[in-house]
C-alpha positions as a LaTeX table, in Angstrom:
\begin{tabular}{lrrr}
\hline
Residue & $x$ (\AA) & $y$ (\AA) & $z$ (\AA) \\
\hline
Unk1 & 41.33 & 46.84 & $-4.15$ \\
Unk2 & 38.65 & 44.77 & $-2.37$ \\
Unk3 & 36.86 & 44.22 & $-5.67$ \\
Unk4 & 40.13 & 43.05 & $-7.24$ \\
Unk5 & 40.81 & 40.58 & $-4.39$ \\
Unk6 & 37.24 & 39.28 & $-4.60$ \\
Unk7 & 37.67 & 38.71 & $-8.32$ \\
Unk8 & 40.93 & 36.82 & $-7.77$ \\
Unk9 & 39.41 & 34.60 & $-5.06$ \\
Unk10 & 36.34 & 33.84 & $-7.18$ \\
Unk11 & 38.55 & 32.98 & $-10.15$ \\
Unk12 & 40.63 & 30.57 & $-8.06$ \\
Unk13 & 37.52 & 28.72 & $-6.85$ \\
Unk14 & 36.12 & 28.57 & $-10.38$ \\
Unk15 & 39.39 & 27.15 & $-11.72$ \\
Unk16 & 39.53 & 24.58 & $-8.91$ \\
Unk17 & 35.97 & 23.47 & $-9.61$ \\
Unk18 & 36.59 & 23.09 & $-13.34$ \\
Unk19 & 39.86 & 21.20 & $-12.94$ \\
Unk20 & 38.94 & 18.93 & $-10.05$ \\
Unk21 & 40.68 & 15.52 & $-10.43$ \\
Unk22 & 37.86 & 13.83 & $-8.52$ \\
Unk23 & 35.31 & 14.25 & $-11.30$ \\
Unk24 & 33.69 & 10.90 & $-12.13$ \\
Unk25 & 33.43 & 9.44 & $-15.60$ \\
Unk26 & 30.06 & 9.50 & $-17.33$ \\
Unk27 & 29.74 & 5.76 & $-16.70$ \\
Unk28 & 30.26 & 6.17 & $-12.95$ \\
Unk29 & 27.67 & 8.93 & $-12.78$ \\
Unk30 & 24.98 & 6.81 & $-14.42$ \\
Unk31 & 24.52 & 3.83 & $-12.08$ \\
Unk32 & 22.80 & 1.63 & $-11.06$ \\
Unk33 & 21.96 & $-0.63$ & $-14.03$ \\
Unk34 & 18.25 & $-0.97$ & $-13.26$ \\
Unk35 & 16.78 & $-0.64$ & $-16.73$ \\
Unk36 & 13.71 & $-2.31$ & $-18.17$ \\
Unk37 & 14.75 & $-5.53$ & $-19.88$ \\
Unk38 & 18.19 & $-5.83$ & $-18.26$ \\
Unk39 & 18.65 & $-9.14$ & $-16.36$ \\
Unk40 & 18.54 & $-8.94$ & $-12.58$ \\
Unk41 & 22.04 & $-10.37$ & $-12.36$ \\
Unk42 & 23.36 & $-7.11$ & $-13.82$ \\
Unk43 & 20.60 & $-4.77$ & $-12.63$ \\
Unk44 & 21.33 & $-5.72$ & $-9.02$ \\
Unk45 & 24.87 & $-4.32$ & $-9.16$ \\
Unk46 & 25.03 & $-1.19$ & $-6.99$ \\
Unk47 & 28.38 & $-0.09$ & $-8.38$ \\
Unk48 & 30.04 & 0.11 & $-11.81$ \\
Unk49 & 31.02 & $-3.37$ & $-12.96$ \\
Unk50 & 34.81 & $-3.44$ & $-13.14$ \\
Unk51 & 36.66 & $-5.69$ & $-15.60$ \\
Unk52 & 40.39 & $-6.33$ & $-15.91$ \\
Unk53 & 41.66 & $-7.56$ & $-19.29$ \\
Unk54 & 45.12 & $-9.10$ & $-18.86$ \\
Unk55 & 47.17 & $-10.30$ & $-21.84$ \\
Unk56 & 50.38 & $-12.31$ & $-21.76$ \\
Unk57 & 51.76 & $-11.12$ & $-25.11$ \\
Unk58 & 53.82 & $-8.15$ & $-26.32$ \\
Unk59 & 52.10 & $-4.89$ & $-27.25$ \\
Unk60 & 51.85 & $-5.68$ & $-30.95$ \\
Unk61 & 49.12 & $-4.67$ & $-33.39$ \\
Unk62 & 47.13 & $-7.86$ & $-32.72$ \\
Unk63 & 47.20 & $-7.22$ & $-28.97$ \\
Unk64 & 46.11 & $-3.61$ & $-29.36$ \\
Unk65 & 43.13 & $-4.62$ & $-31.50$ \\
Unk66 & 42.12 & $-7.39$ & $-29.07$ \\
Unk67 & 42.23 & $-4.97$ & $-26.14$ \\
Unk68 & 40.34 & $-2.33$ & $-28.12$ \\
Unk69 & 37.57 & $-4.81$ & $-28.89$ \\
Unk70 & 37.19 & $-5.83$ & $-25.25$ \\
Unk71 & 37.40 & $-2.25$ & $-24.01$ \\
Unk72 & 34.94 & $-0.74$ & $-26.50$ \\
Unk73 & 32.35 & $-3.50$ & $-25.99$ \\
Unk74 & 32.65 & $-3.35$ & $-22.21$ \\
Unk75 & 32.35 & 0.42 & $-22.11$ \\
Unk76 & 29.27 & 0.23 & $-24.33$ \\
Unk77 & 27.67 & $-1.87$ & $-21.56$ \\
Unk78 & 28.63 & 0.72 & $-18.95$ \\
Unk79 & 31.48 & $-1.34$ & $-17.50$ \\
Unk80 & 34.76 & 0.12 & $-16.27$ \\
Unk81 & 37.47 & $-1.71$ & $-18.27$ \\
Unk82 & 41.17 & $-1.69$ & $-17.38$ \\
Unk83 & 43.75 & $-3.38$ & $-19.62$ \\
Unk84 & 47.17 & $-4.81$ & $-18.76$ \\
Unk85 & 49.97 & $-6.33$ & $-20.88$ \\
Unk86 & 52.59 & $-8.73$ & $-19.48$ \\
Unk87 & 54.91 & $-8.79$ & $-22.54$ \\
Unk88 & 55.13 & $-12.60$ & $-22.51$ \\
Unk89 & 56.62 & $-12.50$ & $-19.00$ \\
Unk90 & 54.88 & $-15.36$ & $-17.17$ \\
Unk91 & 55.90 & $-14.11$ & $-13.70$ \\
Unk92 & 54.66 & $-10.60$ & $-14.42$ \\
Unk93 & 51.46 & $-12.04$ & $-15.91$ \\
Unk94 & 50.67 & $-14.14$ & $-12.85$ \\
Unk95 & 51.37 & $-11.17$ & $-10.58$ \\
Unk96 & 49.02 & $-8.95$ & $-12.60$ \\
Unk97 & 46.26 & $-11.55$ & $-12.29$ \\
Unk98 & 46.87 & $-11.94$ & $-8.54$ \\
Unk99 & 46.70 & $-8.16$ & $-8.09$ \\
Unk100 & 43.45 & $-7.94$ & $-10.07$ \\
Unk101 & 41.90 & $-10.61$ & $-7.83$ \\
Unk102 & 43.03 & $-8.78$ & $-4.71$ \\
Unk103 & 41.72 & $-5.43$ & $-5.97$ \\
Unk104 & 38.22 & $-6.82$ & $-6.26$ \\
Unk105 & 37.48 & $-6.69$ & $-9.98$ \\
Unk106 & 34.09 & $-8.16$ & $-10.79$ \\
Unk107 & 35.34 & $-9.92$ & $-13.92$ \\
Unk108 & 38.53 & $-10.96$ & $-15.67$ \\
Unk109 & 39.37 & $-11.59$ & $-19.31$ \\
Unk110 & 42.64 & $-13.52$ & $-19.41$ \\
Unk111 & 44.65 & $-13.99$ & $-22.59$ \\
Unk112 & 47.43 & $-16.51$ & $-23.26$ \\
Unk113 & 47.93 & $-18.13$ & $-19.88$ \\
Unk114 & 50.18 & $-21.20$ & $-19.92$ \\
Unk115 & 48.90 & $-24.66$ & $-19.00$ \\
Unk116 & 51.47 & $-25.25$ & $-16.25$ \\
Unk117 & 50.14 & $-22.44$ & $-14.04$ \\
Unk118 & 46.73 & $-21.23$ & $-15.28$ \\
Unk119 & 44.63 & $-23.51$ & $-13.04$ \\
Unk120 & 46.37 & $-22.37$ & $-9.87$ \\
Unk121 & 46.43 & $-18.76$ & $-11.08$ \\
Unk122 & 42.67 & $-18.58$ & $-11.73$ \\
Unk123 & 41.23 & $-20.80$ & $-8.99$ \\
Unk124 & 41.40 & $-17.97$ & $-6.40$ \\
Unk125 & 39.31 & $-15.81$ & $-8.74$ \\
Unk126 & 36.68 & $-18.54$ & $-9.10$ \\
Unk127 & 36.68 & $-19.16$ & $-5.33$ \\
Unk128 & 36.09 & $-15.45$ & $-4.77$ \\
Unk129 & 33.12 & $-15.41$ & $-7.17$ \\
Unk130 & 34.86 & $-13.36$ & $-9.87$ \\
Unk131 & 33.57 & $-14.08$ & $-13.38$ \\
Unk132 & 36.28 & $-15.23$ & $-15.80$ \\
Unk133 & 36.59 & $-15.66$ & $-19.56$ \\
Unk134 & 39.89 & $-16.71$ & $-21.13$ \\
Unk135 & 41.41 & $-16.58$ & $-24.59$ \\
Unk136 & 44.02 & $-19.08$ & $-25.81$ \\
Unk137 & 44.48 & $-20.43$ & $-22.29$ \\
Unk138 & 44.50 & $-24.08$ & $-21.16$ \\
Unk139 & 43.11 & $-24.64$ & $-17.65$ \\
Unk140 & 43.91 & $-28.15$ & $-16.47$ \\
Unk141 & 45.65 & $-29.68$ & $-13.46$ \\
Unk142 & 45.79 & $-33.37$ & $-12.52$ \\
Unk143 & 42.72 & $-34.06$ & $-14.64$ \\
Unk144 & 40.78 & $-31.20$ & $-13.04$ \\
Unk145 & 39.45 & $-28.07$ & $-14.69$ \\
Unk146 & 37.48 & $-24.96$ & $-13.69$ \\
Unk147 & 34.05 & $-25.36$ & $-15.27$ \\
Unk148 & 33.00 & $-21.87$ & $-14.14$ \\
Unk149 & 35.38 & $-20.37$ & $-16.72$ \\
Unk150 & 34.56 & $-20.04$ & $-20.42$ \\
Unk151 & 37.62 & $-20.51$ & $-22.67$ \\
Unk152 & 37.67 & $-18.98$ & $-26.15$ \\
Unk153 & 40.05 & $-19.80$ & $-28.95$ \\
Unk154 & 40.65 & $-18.91$ & $-32.53$ \\
Unk155 & 39.92 & $-22.02$ & $-34.58$ \\
Unk156 & 43.63 & $-22.78$ & $-34.74$ \\
Unk157 & 43.15 & $-26.04$ & $-36.59$ \\
Unk158 & 41.25 & $-24.22$ & $-39.35$ \\
Unk159 & 43.83 & $-21.42$ & $-39.39$ \\
Unk160 & 46.61 & $-23.94$ & $-39.96$ \\
Unk161 & 44.64 & $-25.87$ & $-42.59$ \\
Unk162 & 43.72 & $-22.74$ & $-44.55$ \\
Unk163 & 47.29 & $-21.47$ & $-44.62$ \\
Unk164 & 48.87 & $-24.86$ & $-45.36$ \\
Unk165 & 46.38 & $-25.69$ & $-48.11$ \\
Unk166 & 47.41 & $-22.42$ & $-49.73$ \\
Unk167 & 51.01 & $-23.60$ & $-49.55$ \\
Unk168 & 50.19 & $-27.03$ & $-50.97$ \\
Unk169 & 48.44 & $-25.36$ & $-53.91$ \\
Unk170 & 51.88 & $-24.11$ & $-54.99$ \\
Unk171 & 53.12 & $-27.66$ & $-55.48$ \\
Unk172 & 54.62 & $-28.48$ & $-58.86$ \\
Unk173 & 53.95 & $-31.96$ & $-60.24$ \\
Unk174 & 52.59 & $-33.10$ & $-56.88$ \\
Unk175 & 55.98 & $-32.87$ & $-55.19$ \\
Unk176 & 56.22 & $-31.77$ & $-51.54$ \\
Unk177 & 56.51 & $-28.01$ & $-51.12$ \\
Unk178 & 59.85 & $-27.04$ & $-49.55$ \\
Unk179 & 59.16 & $-24.97$ & $-46.43$ \\
Unk180 & 61.06 & $-22.93$ & $-43.86$ \\
Unk181 & 58.84 & $-23.06$ & $-40.77$ \\
Unk182 & 58.57 & $-20.21$ & $-38.26$ \\
Unk183 & 57.36 & $-21.70$ & $-34.99$ \\
Unk184 & 58.32 & $-21.95$ & $-31.35$ \\
Unk185 & 57.18 & $-24.19$ & $-28.59$ \\
Unk186 & 55.85 & $-26.36$ & $-27.16$ \\
Unk187 & 53.96 & $-24.56$ & $-24.43$ \\
Unk188 & 51.99 & $-21.90$ & $-26.33$ \\
Unk189 & 48.47 & $-23.36$ & $-26.78$ \\
Unk190 & 47.49 & $-21.76$ & $-30.13$ \\
Unk191 & 50.83 & $-22.57$ & $-31.73$ \\
Unk192 & 50.75 & $-26.10$ & $-30.33$ \\
Unk193 & 47.38 & $-26.67$ & $-32.02$ \\
Unk194 & 48.67 & $-25.27$ & $-35.30$ \\
Unk195 & 51.68 & $-27.56$ & $-35.03$ \\
Unk196 & 49.49 & $-30.68$ & $-34.88$ \\
Unk197 & 48.02 & $-29.77$ & $-38.28$ \\
Unk198 & 51.45 & $-28.96$ & $-39.68$ \\
Unk199 & 52.70 & $-32.41$ & $-38.70$ \\
Unk200 & 49.77 & $-34.04$ & $-40.53$ \\
Unk201 & 50.67 & $-32.19$ & $-43.73$ \\
Unk202 & 54.28 & $-33.18$ & $-43.22$ \\
Unk203 & 53.43 & $-36.84$ & $-42.61$ \\
Unk204 & 51.22 & $-36.85$ & $-45.72$ \\
Unk205 & 54.30 & $-35.75$ & $-47.68$ \\
Unk206 & 52.59 & $-32.57$ & $-48.82$ \\
Unk207 & 55.33 & $-30.37$ & $-47.38$ \\
Unk208 & 59.01 & $-30.84$ & $-46.60$ \\
Unk209 & 60.50 & $-28.84$ & $-43.72$ \\
Unk210 & 63.96 & $-27.46$ & $-44.50$ \\
Unk211 & 64.43 & $-25.42$ & $-41.31$ \\
Unk212 & 62.48 & $-24.51$ & $-38.17$ \\
Unk213 & 63.16 & $-21.04$ & $-36.78$ \\
Unk214 & 61.76 & $-19.47$ & $-33.60$ \\
Unk215 & 62.35 & $-16.32$ & $-31.54$ \\
Unk216 & 64.48 & $-16.05$ & $-28.43$ \\
Unk217 & 63.98 & $-12.31$ & $-27.91$ \\
Unk218 & 60.30 & $-11.63$ & $-27.18$ \\
Unk219 & 60.92 & $-7.91$ & $-26.78$ \\
Unk220 & 61.79 & $-7.71$ & $-30.49$ \\
Unk221 & 60.34 & $-10.74$ & $-32.24$ \\
Unk222 & 60.48 & $-9.16$ & $-35.70$ \\
Unk223 & 64.13 & $-8.11$ & $-35.39$ \\
Unk224 & 65.15 & $-11.45$ & $-33.88$ \\
Unk225 & 63.48 & $-13.49$ & $-36.64$ \\
Unk226 & 64.78 & $-11.15$ & $-39.36$ \\
Unk227 & 68.36 & $-11.81$ & $-38.24$ \\
Unk228 & 67.85 & $-15.58$ & $-38.00$ \\
Unk229 & 66.11 & $-15.88$ & $-41.37$ \\
Unk230 & 68.83 & $-13.78$ & $-43.02$ \\
Unk231 & 71.44 & $-16.19$ & $-41.71$ \\
Unk232 & 69.51 & $-19.22$ & $-42.95$ \\
Unk233 & 68.76 & $-17.81$ & $-46.41$ \\
Unk234 & 72.46 & $-17.71$ & $-47.14$ \\
Unk235 & 72.40 & $-21.54$ & $-47.10$ \\
Unk236 & 69.66 & $-21.78$ & $-49.73$ \\
Unk237 & 70.18 & $-20.38$ & $-53.24$ \\
Unk238 & 67.16 & $-19.30$ & $-55.34$ \\
Unk239 & 64.94 & $-22.22$ & $-56.29$ \\
Unk240 & 65.70 & $-24.32$ & $-53.22$ \\
Unk241 & 63.02 & $-22.86$ & $-50.91$ \\
Unk242 & 59.39 & $-22.56$ & $-52.02$ \\
Unk243 & 57.66 & $-20.98$ & $-49.02$ \\
Unk244 & 58.23 & $-19.56$ & $-45.56$ \\
Unk245 & 55.32 & $-20.44$ & $-43.25$ \\
Unk246 & 54.76 & $-18.13$ & $-40.31$ \\
Unk247 & 52.67 & $-19.73$ & $-37.57$ \\
Unk248 & 52.42 & $-16.26$ & $-36.01$ \\
Unk249 & 52.44 & $-13.02$ & $-38.00$ \\
Unk250 & 54.96 & $-11.28$ & $-35.74$ \\
Unk251 & 57.49 & $-13.86$ & $-36.95$ \\
Unk252 & 56.26 & $-13.55$ & $-40.53$ \\
Unk253 & 56.98 & $-9.81$ & $-40.48$ \\
Unk254 & 60.55 & $-10.51$ & $-39.45$ \\
Unk255 & 60.92 & $-13.05$ & $-42.24$ \\
Unk256 & 59.54 & $-10.56$ & $-44.76$ \\
Unk257 & 62.17 & $-8.02$ & $-43.72$ \\
Unk258 & 64.91 & $-10.61$ & $-44.16$ \\
Unk259 & 63.62 & $-11.60$ & $-47.59$ \\
Unk260 & 63.43 & $-7.97$ & $-48.68$ \\
Unk261 & 66.88 & $-7.08$ & $-47.30$ \\
Unk262 & 68.42 & $-10.10$ & $-49.02$ \\
Unk263 & 66.52 & $-9.64$ & $-52.30$ \\
Unk264 & 64.84 & $-13.04$ & $-51.89$ \\
Unk265 & 61.30 & $-12.37$ & $-53.07$ \\
Unk266 & 61.60 & $-15.60$ & $-55.05$ \\
Unk267 & 60.29 & $-17.26$ & $-51.85$ \\
Unk268 & 56.57 & $-17.05$ & $-51.06$ \\
Unk269 & 55.37 & $-16.13$ & $-47.58$ \\
Unk270 & 52.17 & $-17.51$ & $-46.00$ \\
Unk271 & 51.18 & $-16.72$ & $-42.42$ \\
Unk272 & 48.60 & $-16.84$ & $-39.64$ \\
Unk273 & 47.02 & $-13.73$ & $-38.02$ \\
Unk274 & 46.74 & $-10.27$ & $-39.53$ \\
Unk275 & 47.29 & $-6.60$ & $-38.73$ \\
Unk276 & 47.52 & $-3.27$ & $-40.56$ \\
Unk277 & 51.26 & $-3.75$ & $-40.82$ \\
Unk278 & 50.76 & $-7.17$ & $-42.43$ \\
Unk279 & 48.31 & $-5.72$ & $-44.95$ \\
Unk280 & 50.72 & $-2.93$ & $-45.88$ \\
Unk281 & 53.57 & $-5.39$ & $-46.42$ \\
Unk282 & 51.37 & $-7.73$ & $-48.47$ \\
Unk283 & 50.44 & $-4.79$ & $-50.71$ \\
Unk284 & 54.00 & $-3.59$ & $-51.31$ \\
Unk285 & 55.21 & $-3.70$ & $-54.90$ \\
Unk286 & 56.95 & $-6.99$ & $-55.55$ \\
Unk287 & 55.79 & $-8.50$ & $-52.23$ \\
Unk288 & 55.77 & $-12.29$ & $-52.07$ \\
Unk289 & 53.56 & $-12.39$ & $-48.97$ \\
Unk290 & 50.68 & $-14.07$ & $-50.76$ \\
Unk291 & 48.22 & $-15.05$ & $-48.03$ \\
Unk292 & 47.39 & $-15.21$ & $-44.34$ \\
Unk293 & 44.71 & $-17.01$ & $-42.33$ \\
Unk294 & 43.19 & $-15.05$ & $-39.49$ \\
Unk295 & 40.41 & $-14.19$ & $-37.08$ \\
Unk296 & 39.59 & $-10.52$ & $-36.47$ \\
Unk297 & 41.45 & $-9.79$ & $-33.19$ \\
Unk298 & 39.05 & $-6.99$ & $-32.29$ \\
Unk299 & 36.13 & $-9.40$ & $-32.66$ \\
Unk300 & 37.83 & $-11.80$ & $-30.24$ \\
Unk301 & 37.86 & $-9.07$ & $-27.58$ \\
Unk302 & 34.23 & $-8.21$ & $-28.33$ \\
Unk303 & 33.05 & $-11.83$ & $-28.05$ \\
Unk304 & 34.98 & $-12.36$ & $-24.82$ \\
Unk305 & 33.34 & $-9.29$ & $-23.28$ \\
Unk306 & 29.86 & $-10.45$ & $-24.34$ \\
Unk307 & 30.48 & $-13.82$ & $-22.70$ \\
Unk308 & 31.63 & $-12.09$ & $-19.52$ \\
Unk309 & 28.51 & $-9.89$ & $-19.56$ \\
Unk310 & 26.34 & $-13.00$ & $-19.82$ \\
Unk311 & 28.11 & $-14.41$ & $-16.79$ \\
Unk312 & 27.34 & $-11.22$ & $-14.85$ \\
Unk313 & 23.72 & $-11.63$ & $-15.96$ \\
Unk314 & 23.62 & $-15.20$ & $-14.65$ \\
Unk315 & 23.03 & $-16.63$ & $-18.12$ \\
Unk316 & 24.43 & $-19.90$ & $-19.40$ \\
Unk317 & 27.71 & $-19.78$ & $-21.32$ \\
Unk318 & 29.63 & $-22.64$ & $-23.02$ \\
Unk319 & 32.77 & $-24.17$ & $-21.60$ \\
Unk320 & 34.57 & $-23.49$ & $-24.90$ \\
Unk321 & 34.00 & $-21.41$ & $-28.02$ \\
Unk322 & 36.06 & $-21.25$ & $-31.24$ \\
Unk323 & 35.98 & $-18.19$ & $-33.50$ \\
Unk324 & 35.74 & $-18.79$ & $-37.25$ \\
Unk325 & 38.90 & $-18.44$ & $-39.34$ \\
Unk326 & 39.19 & $-16.72$ & $-42.72$ \\
Unk327 & 41.80 & $-16.80$ & $-45.49$ \\
Unk328 & 42.97 & $-13.42$ & $-46.82$ \\
Unk329 & 44.80 & $-13.50$ & $-50.14$ \\
Unk330 & 47.11 & $-10.78$ & $-51.36$ \\
Unk331 & 45.07 & $-10.58$ & $-54.57$ \\
Unk332 & 41.95 & $-9.56$ & $-52.59$ \\
Unk333 & 43.53 & $-6.49$ & $-51.01$ \\
Unk334 & 42.83 & $-3.05$ & $-52.45$ \\
Unk335 & 45.02 & 0.08 & $-52.16$ \\
Unk336 & 42.90 & 1.40 & $-49.27$ \\
Unk337 & 42.32 & $-1.92$ & $-47.46$ \\
Unk338 & 43.00 & $-1.87$ & $-43.72$ \\
Unk339 & 41.76 & $-3.65$ & $-40.60$ \\
Unk340 & 38.76 & $-1.35$ & $-40.40$ \\
Unk341 & 37.42 & $-2.02$ & $-43.90$ \\
Unk342 & 38.79 & $-5.52$ & $-44.45$ \\
Unk343 & 35.17 & $-6.65$ & $-44.19$ \\
Unk344 & 34.58 & $-5.02$ & $-47.61$ \\
Unk345 & 36.82 & $-7.59$ & $-49.34$ \\
Unk346 & 36.52 & $-10.61$ & $-47.00$ \\
Unk347 & 32.88 & $-11.75$ & $-46.62$ \\
Unk348 & 31.87 & $-12.10$ & $-42.98$ \\
Unk349 & 35.06 & $-10.56$ & $-41.62$ \\
Unk350 & 34.72 & $-8.97$ & $-38.18$ \\
Unk351 & 31.00 & $-9.71$ & $-37.89$ \\
Unk352 & 29.30 & $-11.98$ & $-35.42$ \\
Unk353 & 26.08 & $-11.97$ & $-33.42$ \\
Unk354 & 27.44 & $-14.70$ & $-31.18$ \\
Unk355 & 26.31 & $-14.18$ & $-27.58$ \\
Unk356 & 24.75 & $-10.82$ & $-28.44$ \\
Unk357 & 21.51 & $-10.37$ & $-26.49$ \\
Unk358 & 18.67 & $-7.86$ & $-26.77$ \\
Unk359 & 19.36 & $-6.60$ & $-23.24$ \\
Unk360 & 22.90 & $-5.71$ & $-24.36$ \\
Unk361 & 21.37 & $-3.26$ & $-26.83$ \\
Unk362 & 19.50 & $-1.66$ & $-23.93$ \\
Unk363 & 22.82 & $-1.09$ & $-22.15$ \\
Unk364 & 24.43 & 0.17 & $-25.36$ \\
Unk365 & 21.63 & 2.65 & $-25.86$ \\
Unk366 & 22.32 & 4.11 & $-22.43$ \\
Unk367 & 26.09 & 3.83 & $-22.19$ \\
Unk368 & 27.51 & 3.67 & $-25.69$ \\
Unk369 & 27.13 & 2.57 & $-29.27$ \\
Unk370 & 27.26 & $-0.90$ & $-30.73$ \\
\hline
\end{tabular}
């Protein structure tokens, strides 16, 4: 009996030891960062560097890839990376940022903050010495800015030009191409920049806007746009609309559904941004989604994390940086093309040595893979 009880007690202790919730991650067990070749700014940290990545957009494919890029790059440096999504709710977004500042994160990557509140939202972080990199966020108030923050953007002007030039190439006899525009704003920085290019094409009489459609339900952008485009298509018989231009691919996906449901593949679809879902729809038999202009969303997250790492290291970073845009045509896609191997058909896709330093490879060798 005693032997049996001893066995039971030993088993309980063994189980408790193996299942302890207080076990630390491999990253937390491996500090500090004092490694030969690593800048003192990072080597002097006595605790795991903690980064919060906060995004003010819905949890779509683009968002997931952006977060994955930031997370994977940060973890490869040995950082602890937490991600948060505000679902385009500005109040929730500002509260998430305020909480991250209060909780003492060492760095923040902020995505899609609005101009009317971003300065006030991020100044407390700067005042507290937190390192900040933003994506698609305008930081201005009364002529002031926060020079400590690096702002990154997709090259939205190039994205718009690439997509609109593709539309203009469909012109017959030099006449303006008849377009249904998917856009909403003003107030969303990347779409505002794309709109300035659109207006130039419009003023040059290269395109003629028949309708402008935007979402009102940000919890279901695709469904909302699908319903609105379906209603509008009823007004335009075949031959009266040349192209639908989607300034954001979430809207383009809704338009594609409407075109398919209404048997209106006589209309071409050209968009901005890309995801696996976009690629699959472009490849469908009979699809009229002929092109999209994009920047690899995972690469955006990677570049933002590199910039933040350089700030931790005390190295110089630019005030602004634009990521190069690419045009992806339907004709270039193969049956097995996806976001992972898109680089095989689009030269230069997803690759960049921007802000990559030799000391980052030292961290990667210890904490992860590049």
